[in-house]
Short mmCIF file of N, CA, C and O and ligand atoms in Angstrom, two decimals:
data_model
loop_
_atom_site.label_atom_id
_atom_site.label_comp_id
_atom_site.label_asym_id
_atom_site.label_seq_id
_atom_site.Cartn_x
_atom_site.Cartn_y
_atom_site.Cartn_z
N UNK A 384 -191.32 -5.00 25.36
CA UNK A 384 -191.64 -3.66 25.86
C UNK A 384 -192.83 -3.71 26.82
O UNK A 384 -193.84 -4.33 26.47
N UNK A 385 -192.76 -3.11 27.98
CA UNK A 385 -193.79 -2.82 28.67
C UNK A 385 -194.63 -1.96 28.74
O UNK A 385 -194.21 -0.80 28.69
N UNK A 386 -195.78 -2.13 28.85
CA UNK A 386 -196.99 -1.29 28.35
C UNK A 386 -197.67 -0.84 29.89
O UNK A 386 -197.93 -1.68 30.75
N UNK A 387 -197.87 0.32 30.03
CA UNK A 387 -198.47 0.51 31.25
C UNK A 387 -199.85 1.18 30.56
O UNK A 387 -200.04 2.06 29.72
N UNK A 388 -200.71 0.32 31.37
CA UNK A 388 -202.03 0.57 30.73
C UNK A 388 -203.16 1.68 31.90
O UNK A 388 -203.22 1.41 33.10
N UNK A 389 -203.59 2.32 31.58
CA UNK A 389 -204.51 3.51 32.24
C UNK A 389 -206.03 3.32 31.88
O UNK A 389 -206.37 2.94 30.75
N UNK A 390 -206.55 3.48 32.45
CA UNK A 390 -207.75 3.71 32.05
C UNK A 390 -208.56 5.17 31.95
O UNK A 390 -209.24 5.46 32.93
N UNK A 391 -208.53 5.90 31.06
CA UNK A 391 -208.82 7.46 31.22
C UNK A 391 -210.02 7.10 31.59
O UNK A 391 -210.84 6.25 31.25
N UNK A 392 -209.91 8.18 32.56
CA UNK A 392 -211.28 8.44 33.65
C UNK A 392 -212.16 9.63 33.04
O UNK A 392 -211.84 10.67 32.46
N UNK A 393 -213.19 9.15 33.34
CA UNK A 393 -214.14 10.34 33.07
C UNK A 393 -213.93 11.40 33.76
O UNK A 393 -213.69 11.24 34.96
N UNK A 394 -213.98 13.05 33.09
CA UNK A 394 -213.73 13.92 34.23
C UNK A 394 -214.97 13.99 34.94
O UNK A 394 -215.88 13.23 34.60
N UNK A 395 -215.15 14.88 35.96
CA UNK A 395 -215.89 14.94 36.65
C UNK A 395 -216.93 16.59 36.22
O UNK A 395 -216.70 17.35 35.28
N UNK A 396 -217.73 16.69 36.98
CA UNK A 396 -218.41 18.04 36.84
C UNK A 396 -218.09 19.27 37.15
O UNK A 396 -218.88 19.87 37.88
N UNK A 397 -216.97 19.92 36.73
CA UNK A 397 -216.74 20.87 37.09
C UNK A 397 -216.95 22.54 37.31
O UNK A 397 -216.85 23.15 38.37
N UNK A 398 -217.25 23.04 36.10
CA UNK A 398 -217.08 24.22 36.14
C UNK A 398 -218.49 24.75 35.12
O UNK A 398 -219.37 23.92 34.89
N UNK A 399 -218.58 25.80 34.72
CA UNK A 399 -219.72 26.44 33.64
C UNK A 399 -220.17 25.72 32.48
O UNK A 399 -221.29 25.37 32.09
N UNK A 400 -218.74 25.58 31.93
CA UNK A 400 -218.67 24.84 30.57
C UNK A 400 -219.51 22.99 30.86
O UNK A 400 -220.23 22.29 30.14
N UNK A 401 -219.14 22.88 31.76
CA UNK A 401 -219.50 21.32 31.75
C UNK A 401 -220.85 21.55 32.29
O UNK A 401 -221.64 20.64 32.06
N UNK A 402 -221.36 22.67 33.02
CA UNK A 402 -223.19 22.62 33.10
C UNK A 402 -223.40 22.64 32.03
O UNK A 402 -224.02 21.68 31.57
N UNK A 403 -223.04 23.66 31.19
CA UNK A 403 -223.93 23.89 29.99
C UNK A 403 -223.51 22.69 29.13
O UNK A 403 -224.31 22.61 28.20
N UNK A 404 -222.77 21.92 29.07
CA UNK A 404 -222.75 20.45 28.41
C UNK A 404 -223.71 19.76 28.79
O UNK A 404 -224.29 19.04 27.97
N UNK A 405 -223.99 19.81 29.74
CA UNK A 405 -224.88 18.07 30.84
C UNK A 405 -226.11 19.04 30.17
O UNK A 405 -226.66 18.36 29.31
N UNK A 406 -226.63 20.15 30.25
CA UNK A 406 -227.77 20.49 30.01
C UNK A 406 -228.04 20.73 28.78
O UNK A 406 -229.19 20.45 28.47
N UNK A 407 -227.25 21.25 27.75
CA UNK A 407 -227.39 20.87 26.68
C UNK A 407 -228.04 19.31 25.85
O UNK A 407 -229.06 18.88 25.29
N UNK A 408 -226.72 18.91 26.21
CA UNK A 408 -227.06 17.17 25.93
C UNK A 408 -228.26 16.69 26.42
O UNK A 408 -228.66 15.70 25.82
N UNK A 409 -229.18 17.23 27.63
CA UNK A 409 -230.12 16.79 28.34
C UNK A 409 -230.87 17.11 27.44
O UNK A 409 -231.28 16.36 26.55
N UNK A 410 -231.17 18.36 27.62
CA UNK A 410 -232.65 18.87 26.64
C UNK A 410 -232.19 18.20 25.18
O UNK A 410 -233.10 17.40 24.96
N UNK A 411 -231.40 18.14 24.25
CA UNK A 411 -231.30 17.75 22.93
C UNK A 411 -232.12 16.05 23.18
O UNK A 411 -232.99 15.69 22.39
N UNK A 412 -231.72 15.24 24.26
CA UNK A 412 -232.60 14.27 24.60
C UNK A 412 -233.91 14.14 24.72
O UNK A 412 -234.61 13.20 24.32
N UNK A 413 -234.38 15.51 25.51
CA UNK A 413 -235.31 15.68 25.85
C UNK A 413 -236.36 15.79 24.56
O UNK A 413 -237.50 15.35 24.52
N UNK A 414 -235.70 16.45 23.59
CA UNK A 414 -236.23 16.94 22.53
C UNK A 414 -236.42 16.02 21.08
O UNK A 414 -236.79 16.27 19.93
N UNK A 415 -235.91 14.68 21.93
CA UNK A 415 -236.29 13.70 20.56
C UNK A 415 -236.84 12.35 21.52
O UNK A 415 -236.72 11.19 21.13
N UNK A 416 -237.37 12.69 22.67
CA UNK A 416 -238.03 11.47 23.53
C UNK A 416 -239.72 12.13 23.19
O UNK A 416 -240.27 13.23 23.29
N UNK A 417 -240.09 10.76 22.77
CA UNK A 417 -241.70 10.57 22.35
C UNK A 417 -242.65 11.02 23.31
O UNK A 417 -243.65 11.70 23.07
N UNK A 418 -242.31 10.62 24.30
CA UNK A 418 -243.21 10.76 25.77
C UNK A 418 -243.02 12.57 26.27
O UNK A 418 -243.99 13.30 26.43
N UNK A 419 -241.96 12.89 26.40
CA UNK A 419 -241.28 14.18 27.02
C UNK A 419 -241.30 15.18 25.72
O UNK A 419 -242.07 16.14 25.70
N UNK A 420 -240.84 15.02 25.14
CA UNK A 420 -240.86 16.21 23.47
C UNK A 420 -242.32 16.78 23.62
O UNK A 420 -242.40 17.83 24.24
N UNK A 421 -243.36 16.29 23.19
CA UNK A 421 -244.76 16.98 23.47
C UNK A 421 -244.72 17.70 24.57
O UNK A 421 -244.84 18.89 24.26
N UNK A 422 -244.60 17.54 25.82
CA UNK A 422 -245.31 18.40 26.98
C UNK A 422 -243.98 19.78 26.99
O UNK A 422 -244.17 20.83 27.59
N UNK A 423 -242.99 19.56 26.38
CA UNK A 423 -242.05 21.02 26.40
C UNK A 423 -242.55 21.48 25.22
O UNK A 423 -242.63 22.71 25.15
N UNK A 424 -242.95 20.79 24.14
CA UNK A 424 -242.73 21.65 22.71
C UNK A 424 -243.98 22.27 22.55
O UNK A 424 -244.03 23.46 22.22
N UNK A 425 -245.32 21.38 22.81
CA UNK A 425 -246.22 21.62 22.52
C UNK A 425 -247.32 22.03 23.05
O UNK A 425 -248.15 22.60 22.34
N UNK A 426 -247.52 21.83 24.35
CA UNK A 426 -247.99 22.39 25.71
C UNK A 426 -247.62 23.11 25.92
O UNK A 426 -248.12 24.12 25.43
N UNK A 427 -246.38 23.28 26.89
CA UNK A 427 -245.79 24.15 27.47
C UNK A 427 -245.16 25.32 25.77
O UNK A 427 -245.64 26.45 25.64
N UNK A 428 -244.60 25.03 25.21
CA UNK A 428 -244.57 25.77 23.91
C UNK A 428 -243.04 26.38 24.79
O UNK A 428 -243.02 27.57 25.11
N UNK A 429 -242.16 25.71 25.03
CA UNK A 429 -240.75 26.37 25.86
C UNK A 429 -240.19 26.93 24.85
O UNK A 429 -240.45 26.47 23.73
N UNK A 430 -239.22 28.14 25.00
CA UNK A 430 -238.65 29.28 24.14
C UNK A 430 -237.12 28.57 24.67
O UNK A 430 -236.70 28.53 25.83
N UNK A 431 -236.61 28.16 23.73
CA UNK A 431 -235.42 27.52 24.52
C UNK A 431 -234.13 28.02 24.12
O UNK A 431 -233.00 27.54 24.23
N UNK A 432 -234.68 29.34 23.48
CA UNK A 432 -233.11 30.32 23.78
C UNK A 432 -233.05 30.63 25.41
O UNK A 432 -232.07 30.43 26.13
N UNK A 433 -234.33 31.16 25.82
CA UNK A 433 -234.83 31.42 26.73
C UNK A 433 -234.69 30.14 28.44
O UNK A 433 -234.13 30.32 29.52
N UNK A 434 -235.30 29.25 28.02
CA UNK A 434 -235.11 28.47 28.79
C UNK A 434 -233.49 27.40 29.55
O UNK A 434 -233.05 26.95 30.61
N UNK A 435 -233.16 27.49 27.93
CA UNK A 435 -231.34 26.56 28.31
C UNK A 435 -230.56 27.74 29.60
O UNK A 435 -230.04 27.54 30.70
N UNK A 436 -230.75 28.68 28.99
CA UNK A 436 -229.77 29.99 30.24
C UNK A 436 -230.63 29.59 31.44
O UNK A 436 -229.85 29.13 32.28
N UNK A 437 -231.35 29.58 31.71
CA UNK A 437 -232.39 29.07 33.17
C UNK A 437 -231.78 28.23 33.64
O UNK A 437 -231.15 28.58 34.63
N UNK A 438 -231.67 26.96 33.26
CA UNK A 438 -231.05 25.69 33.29
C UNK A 438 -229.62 26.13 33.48
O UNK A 438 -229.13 25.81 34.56
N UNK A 439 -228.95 26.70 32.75
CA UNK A 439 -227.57 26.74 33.32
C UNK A 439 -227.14 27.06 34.60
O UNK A 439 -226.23 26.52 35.23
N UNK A 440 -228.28 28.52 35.12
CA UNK A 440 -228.16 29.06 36.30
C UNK A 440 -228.69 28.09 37.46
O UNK A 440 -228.08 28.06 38.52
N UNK A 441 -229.63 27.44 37.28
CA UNK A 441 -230.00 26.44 38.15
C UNK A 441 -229.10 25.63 38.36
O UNK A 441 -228.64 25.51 39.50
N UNK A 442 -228.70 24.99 37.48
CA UNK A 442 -227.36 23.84 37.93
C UNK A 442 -226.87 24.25 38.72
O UNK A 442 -227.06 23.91 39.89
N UNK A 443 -225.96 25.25 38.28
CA UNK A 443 -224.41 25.96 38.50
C UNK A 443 -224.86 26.51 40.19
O UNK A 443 -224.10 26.43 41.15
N UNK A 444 -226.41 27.14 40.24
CA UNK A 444 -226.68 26.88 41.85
C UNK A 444 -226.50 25.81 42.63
O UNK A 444 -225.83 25.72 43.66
N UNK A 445 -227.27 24.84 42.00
CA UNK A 445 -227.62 23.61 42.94
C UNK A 445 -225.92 22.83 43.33
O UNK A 445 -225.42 22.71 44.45
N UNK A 446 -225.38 22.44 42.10
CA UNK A 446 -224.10 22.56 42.30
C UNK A 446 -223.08 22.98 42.63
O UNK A 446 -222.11 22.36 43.06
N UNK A 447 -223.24 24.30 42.43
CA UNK A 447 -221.81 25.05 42.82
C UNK A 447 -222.11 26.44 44.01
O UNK A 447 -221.32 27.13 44.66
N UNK A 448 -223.45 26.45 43.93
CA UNK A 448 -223.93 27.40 45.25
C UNK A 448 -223.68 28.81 44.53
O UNK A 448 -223.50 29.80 45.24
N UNK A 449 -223.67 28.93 43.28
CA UNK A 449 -223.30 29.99 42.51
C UNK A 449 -224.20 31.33 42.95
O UNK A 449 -223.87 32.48 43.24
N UNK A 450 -225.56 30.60 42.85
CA UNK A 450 -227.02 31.16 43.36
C UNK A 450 -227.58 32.34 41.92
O UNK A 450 -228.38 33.27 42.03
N UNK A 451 -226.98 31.98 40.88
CA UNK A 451 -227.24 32.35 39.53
C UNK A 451 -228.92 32.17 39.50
O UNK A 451 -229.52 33.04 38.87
N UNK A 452 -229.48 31.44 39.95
CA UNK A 452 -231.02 31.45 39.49
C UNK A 452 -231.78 32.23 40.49
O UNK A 452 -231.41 31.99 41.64
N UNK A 453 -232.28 32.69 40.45
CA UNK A 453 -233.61 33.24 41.28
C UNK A 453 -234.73 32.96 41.81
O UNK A 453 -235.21 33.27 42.89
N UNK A 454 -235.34 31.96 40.43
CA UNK A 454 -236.73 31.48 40.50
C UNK A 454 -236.97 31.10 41.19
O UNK A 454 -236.37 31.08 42.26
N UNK A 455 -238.45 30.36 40.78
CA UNK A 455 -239.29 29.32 42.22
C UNK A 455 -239.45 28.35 41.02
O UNK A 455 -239.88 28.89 40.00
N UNK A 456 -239.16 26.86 40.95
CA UNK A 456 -239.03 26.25 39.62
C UNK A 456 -240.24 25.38 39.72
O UNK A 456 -240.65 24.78 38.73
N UNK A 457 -241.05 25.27 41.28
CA UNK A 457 -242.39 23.85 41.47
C UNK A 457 -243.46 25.23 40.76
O UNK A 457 -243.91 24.98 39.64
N UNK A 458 -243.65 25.93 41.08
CA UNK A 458 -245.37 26.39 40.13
C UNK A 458 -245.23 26.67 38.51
O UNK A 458 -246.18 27.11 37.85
N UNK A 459 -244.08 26.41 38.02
CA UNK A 459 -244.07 26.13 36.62
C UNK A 459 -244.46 24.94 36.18
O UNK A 459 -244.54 24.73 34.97
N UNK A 460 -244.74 24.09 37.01
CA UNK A 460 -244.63 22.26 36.63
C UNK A 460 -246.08 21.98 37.43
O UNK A 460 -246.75 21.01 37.07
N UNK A 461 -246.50 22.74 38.39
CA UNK A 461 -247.71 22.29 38.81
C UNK A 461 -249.20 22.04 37.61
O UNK A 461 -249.88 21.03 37.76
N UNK A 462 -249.47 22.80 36.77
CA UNK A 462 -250.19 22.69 35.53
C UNK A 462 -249.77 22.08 34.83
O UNK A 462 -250.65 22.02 33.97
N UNK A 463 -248.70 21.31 34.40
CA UNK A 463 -248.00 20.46 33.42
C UNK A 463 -249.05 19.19 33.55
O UNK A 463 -249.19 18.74 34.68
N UNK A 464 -249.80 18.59 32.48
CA UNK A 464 -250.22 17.10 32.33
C UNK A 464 -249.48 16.37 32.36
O UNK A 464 -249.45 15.72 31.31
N UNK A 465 -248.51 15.99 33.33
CA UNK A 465 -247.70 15.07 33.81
C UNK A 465 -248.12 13.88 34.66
O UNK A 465 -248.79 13.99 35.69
N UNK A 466 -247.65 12.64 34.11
CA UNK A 466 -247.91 11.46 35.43
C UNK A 466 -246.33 11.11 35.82
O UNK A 466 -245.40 11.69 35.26
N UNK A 467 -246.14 10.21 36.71
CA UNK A 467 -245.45 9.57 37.04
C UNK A 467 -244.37 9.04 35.91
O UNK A 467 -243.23 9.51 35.94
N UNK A 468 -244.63 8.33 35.19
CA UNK A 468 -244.15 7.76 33.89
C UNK A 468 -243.27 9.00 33.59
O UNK A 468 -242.07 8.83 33.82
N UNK A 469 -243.66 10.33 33.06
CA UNK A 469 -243.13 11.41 32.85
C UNK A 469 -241.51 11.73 33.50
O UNK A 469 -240.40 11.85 32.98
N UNK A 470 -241.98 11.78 34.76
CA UNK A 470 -240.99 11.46 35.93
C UNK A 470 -239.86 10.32 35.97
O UNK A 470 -238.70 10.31 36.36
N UNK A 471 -240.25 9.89 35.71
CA UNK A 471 -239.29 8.36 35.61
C UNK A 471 -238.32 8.20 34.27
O UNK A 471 -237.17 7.75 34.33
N UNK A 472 -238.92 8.62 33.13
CA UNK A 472 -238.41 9.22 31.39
C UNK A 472 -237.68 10.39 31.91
O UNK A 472 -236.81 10.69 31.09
N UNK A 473 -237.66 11.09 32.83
CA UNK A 473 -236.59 12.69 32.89
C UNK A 473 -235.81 12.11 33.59
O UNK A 473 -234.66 11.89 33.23
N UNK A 474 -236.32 11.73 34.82
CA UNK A 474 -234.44 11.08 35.63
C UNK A 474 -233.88 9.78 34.75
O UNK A 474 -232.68 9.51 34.86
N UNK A 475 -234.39 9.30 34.23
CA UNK A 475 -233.63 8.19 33.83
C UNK A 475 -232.81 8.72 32.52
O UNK A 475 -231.67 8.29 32.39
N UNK A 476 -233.36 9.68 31.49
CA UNK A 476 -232.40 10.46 30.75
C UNK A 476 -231.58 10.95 31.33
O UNK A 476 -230.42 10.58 31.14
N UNK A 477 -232.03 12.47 32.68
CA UNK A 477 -230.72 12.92 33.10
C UNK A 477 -229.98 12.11 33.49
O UNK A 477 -228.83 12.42 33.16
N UNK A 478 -230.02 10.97 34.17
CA UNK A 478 -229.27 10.15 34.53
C UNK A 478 -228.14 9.89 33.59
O UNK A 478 -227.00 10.25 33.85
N UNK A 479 -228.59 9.06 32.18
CA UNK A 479 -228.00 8.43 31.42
C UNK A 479 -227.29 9.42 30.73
O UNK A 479 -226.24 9.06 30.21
N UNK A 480 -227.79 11.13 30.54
CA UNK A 480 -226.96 12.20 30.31
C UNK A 480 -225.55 12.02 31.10
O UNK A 480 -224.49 11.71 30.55
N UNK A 481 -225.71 12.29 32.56
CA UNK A 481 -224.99 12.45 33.36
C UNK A 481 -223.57 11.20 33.16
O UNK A 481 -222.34 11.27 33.18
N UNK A 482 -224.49 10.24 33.00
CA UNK A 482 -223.04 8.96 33.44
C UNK A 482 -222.91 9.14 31.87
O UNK A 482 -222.84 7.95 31.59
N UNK A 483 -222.86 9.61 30.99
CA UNK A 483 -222.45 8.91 29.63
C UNK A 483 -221.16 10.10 29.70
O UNK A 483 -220.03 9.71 29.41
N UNK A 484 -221.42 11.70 30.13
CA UNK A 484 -220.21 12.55 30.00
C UNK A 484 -219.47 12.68 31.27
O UNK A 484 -218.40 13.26 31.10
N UNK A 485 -219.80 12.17 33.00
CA UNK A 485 -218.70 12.85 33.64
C UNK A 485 -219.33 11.43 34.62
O UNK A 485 -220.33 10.71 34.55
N UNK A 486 -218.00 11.54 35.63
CA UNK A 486 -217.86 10.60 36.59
C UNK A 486 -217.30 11.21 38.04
O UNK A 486 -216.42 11.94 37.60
N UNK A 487 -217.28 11.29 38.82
CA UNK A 487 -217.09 11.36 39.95
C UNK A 487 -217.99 12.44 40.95
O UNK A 487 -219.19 12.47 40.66
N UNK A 488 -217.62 13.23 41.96
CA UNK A 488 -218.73 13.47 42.96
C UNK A 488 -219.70 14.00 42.41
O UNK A 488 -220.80 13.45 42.29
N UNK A 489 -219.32 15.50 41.90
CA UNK A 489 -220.23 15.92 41.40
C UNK A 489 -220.90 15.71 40.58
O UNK A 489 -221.81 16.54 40.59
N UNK A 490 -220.99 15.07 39.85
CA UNK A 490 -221.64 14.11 38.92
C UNK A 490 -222.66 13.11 39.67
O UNK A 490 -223.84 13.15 39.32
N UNK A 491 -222.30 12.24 40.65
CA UNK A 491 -223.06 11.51 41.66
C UNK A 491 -224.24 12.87 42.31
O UNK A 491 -225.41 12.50 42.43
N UNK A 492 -223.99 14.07 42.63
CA UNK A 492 -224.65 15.12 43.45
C UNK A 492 -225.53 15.36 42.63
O UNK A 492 -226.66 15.67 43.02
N UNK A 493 -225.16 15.24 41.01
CA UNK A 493 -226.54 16.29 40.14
C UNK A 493 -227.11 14.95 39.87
O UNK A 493 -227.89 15.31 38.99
N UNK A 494 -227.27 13.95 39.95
CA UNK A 494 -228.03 12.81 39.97
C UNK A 494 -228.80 12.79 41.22
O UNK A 494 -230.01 12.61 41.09
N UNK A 495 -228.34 12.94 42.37
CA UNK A 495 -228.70 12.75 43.32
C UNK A 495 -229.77 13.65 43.88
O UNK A 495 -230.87 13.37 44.37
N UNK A 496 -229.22 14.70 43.70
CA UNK A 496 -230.27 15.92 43.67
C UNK A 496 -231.67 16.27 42.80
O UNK A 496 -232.70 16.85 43.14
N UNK A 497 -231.24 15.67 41.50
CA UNK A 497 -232.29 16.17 40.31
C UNK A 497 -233.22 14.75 41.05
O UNK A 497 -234.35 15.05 41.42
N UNK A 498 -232.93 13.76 41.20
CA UNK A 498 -233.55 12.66 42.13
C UNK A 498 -234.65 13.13 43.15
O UNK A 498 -235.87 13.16 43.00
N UNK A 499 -233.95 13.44 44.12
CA UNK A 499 -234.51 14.20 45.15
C UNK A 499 -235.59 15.32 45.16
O UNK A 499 -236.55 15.47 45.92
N UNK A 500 -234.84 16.62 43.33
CA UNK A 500 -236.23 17.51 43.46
C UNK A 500 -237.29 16.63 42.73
O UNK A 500 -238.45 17.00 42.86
N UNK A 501 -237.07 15.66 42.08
CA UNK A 501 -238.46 15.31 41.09
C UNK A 501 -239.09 14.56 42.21
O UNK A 501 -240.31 14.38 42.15
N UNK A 502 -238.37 14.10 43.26
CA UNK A 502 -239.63 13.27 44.16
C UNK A 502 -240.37 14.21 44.60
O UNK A 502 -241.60 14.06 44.63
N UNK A 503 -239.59 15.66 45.15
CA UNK A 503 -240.51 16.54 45.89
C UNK A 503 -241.68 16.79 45.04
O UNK A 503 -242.80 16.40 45.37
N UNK A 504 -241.43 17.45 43.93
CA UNK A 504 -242.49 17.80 43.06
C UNK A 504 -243.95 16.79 42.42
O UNK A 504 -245.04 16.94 41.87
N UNK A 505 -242.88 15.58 43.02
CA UNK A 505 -243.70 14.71 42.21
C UNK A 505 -244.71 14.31 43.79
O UNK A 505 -245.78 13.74 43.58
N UNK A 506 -244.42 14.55 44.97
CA UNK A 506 -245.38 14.42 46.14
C UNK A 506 -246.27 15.76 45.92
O UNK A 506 -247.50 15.70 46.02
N UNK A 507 -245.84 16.56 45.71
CA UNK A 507 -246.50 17.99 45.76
C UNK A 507 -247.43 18.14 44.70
O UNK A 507 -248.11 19.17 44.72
N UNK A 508 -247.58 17.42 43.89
CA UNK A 508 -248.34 17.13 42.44
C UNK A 508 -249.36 16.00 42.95
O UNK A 508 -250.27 15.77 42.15
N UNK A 509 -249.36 15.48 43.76
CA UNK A 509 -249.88 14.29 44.40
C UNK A 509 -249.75 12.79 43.46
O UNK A 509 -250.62 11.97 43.16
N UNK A 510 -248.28 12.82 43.13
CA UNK A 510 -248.30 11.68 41.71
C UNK A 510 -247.40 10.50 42.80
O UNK A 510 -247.49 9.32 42.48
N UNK A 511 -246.47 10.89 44.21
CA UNK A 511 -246.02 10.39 45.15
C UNK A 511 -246.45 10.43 46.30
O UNK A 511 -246.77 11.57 46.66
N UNK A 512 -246.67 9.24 47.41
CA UNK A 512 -247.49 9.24 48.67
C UNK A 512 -246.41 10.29 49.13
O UNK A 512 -245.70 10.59 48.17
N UNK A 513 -246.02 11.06 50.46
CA UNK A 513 -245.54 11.62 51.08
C UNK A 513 -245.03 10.65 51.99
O UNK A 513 -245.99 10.02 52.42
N UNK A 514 -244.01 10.25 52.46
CA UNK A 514 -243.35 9.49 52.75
C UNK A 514 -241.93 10.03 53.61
O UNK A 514 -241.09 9.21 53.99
C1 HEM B 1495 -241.83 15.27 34.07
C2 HEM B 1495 -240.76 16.00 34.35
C3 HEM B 1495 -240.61 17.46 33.97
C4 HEM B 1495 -241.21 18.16 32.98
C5 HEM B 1495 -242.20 17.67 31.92
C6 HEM B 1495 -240.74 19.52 33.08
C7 HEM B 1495 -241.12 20.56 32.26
C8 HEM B 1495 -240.73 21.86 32.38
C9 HEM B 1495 -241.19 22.95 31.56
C10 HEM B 1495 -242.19 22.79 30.40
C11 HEM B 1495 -240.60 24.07 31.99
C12 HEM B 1495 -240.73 25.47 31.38
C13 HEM B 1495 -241.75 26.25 32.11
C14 HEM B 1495 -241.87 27.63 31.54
O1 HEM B 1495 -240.85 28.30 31.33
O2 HEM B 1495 -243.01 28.03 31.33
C15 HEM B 1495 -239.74 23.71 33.09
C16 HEM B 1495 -238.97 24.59 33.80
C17 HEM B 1495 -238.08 24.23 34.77
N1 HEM B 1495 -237.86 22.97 35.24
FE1 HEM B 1495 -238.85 21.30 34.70
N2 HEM B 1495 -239.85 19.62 34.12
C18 HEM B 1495 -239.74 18.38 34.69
C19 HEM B 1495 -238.94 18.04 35.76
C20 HEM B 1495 -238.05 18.88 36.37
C21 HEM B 1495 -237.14 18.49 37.43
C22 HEM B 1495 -237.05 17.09 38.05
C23 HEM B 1495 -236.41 19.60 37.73
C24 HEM B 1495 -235.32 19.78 38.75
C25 HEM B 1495 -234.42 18.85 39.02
C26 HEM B 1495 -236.87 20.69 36.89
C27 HEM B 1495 -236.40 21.97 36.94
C28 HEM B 1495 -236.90 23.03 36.21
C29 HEM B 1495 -236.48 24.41 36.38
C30 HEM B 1495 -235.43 24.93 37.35
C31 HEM B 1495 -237.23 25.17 35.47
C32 HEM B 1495 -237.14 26.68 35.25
C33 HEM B 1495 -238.23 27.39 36.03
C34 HEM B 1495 -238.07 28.88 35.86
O3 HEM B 1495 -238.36 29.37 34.76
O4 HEM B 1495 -237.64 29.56 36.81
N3 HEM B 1495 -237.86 20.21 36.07
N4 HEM B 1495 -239.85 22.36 33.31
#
């Protein structure tokens, strides 16, 4: 008998349901990393009924041009006791969020992007030369 073999593909990023997955799964990360857990829980003291809906609308902008968020998201993070290190522990989770549940463009875009805003913030914080 012949066996035709597939490899199921990861889906990709699609729709509401799969933001609020990637961001879910993110923060639940977020929320048991040694380094990152303190400056949301205990500093910042985040209300995260409050905060996860933020996060959804942000994605679903940045991604899907939904334009669900409103905010201004750099003067929330400017007072944060953050270094570099900090920075490097959030993309490398979202990252490892990202590739562990979806694969293809959009998936490459919210990597690419969440990339892109932490450098800005992280020049604007003066923790990156400007470049
Ligand atoms: C070291 C890395 C980071 C830390 C510790 C951090 C921490 C926080 C905290 C504590 C808040 C809640 C502020 C509040 O409601 O008072 C927040 C909000 C937010 N963060 Fe971050 N963040 C980091 C990186 C990022 C990056 C890279 C992005 C974007 C890709 C991002 C996007 C946002 C957005 C959109 C909000 C919501 C702002 C609003 O309420 O309108 N953060 N962050």
């Amino acid at each position: 008998m012949a066996y035709t073999y597939s490899l199921q593909a990861m889906k990709d990023l699609e729709n509401e349901a799969d933001i609020k997955q990637l961001v879910d799964t993110f923060y639940d990360h977020v929320n048991h990393d040694a380094l990152l857990s303190p400056v949301f829980n205990e500093i910042a003291q985040v209300d995260w009924e409050h905060h996860l809906p933020v996060m959804y609308n942000f994605w679903s902008s940045v991604l899907f041009g939904t334009m669900a968020y409103k905010g201004q998201p750099f003067p929330k993070h400017l007072r944060l006791p953050v270094t570099g290190e900090h920075f490097d522990k959030w993309i490398a989770l979202f990252k490892a969020t990202v590739d562990a549940l979806f694969s293809g463009k959009k998936a490459e875009e919210a990597k690419q992007k969440a990339q892109s805003i932490a450098r800005i913030f992280q020049m604007k914080m003066g923790l990156l030369p400007y470049v």
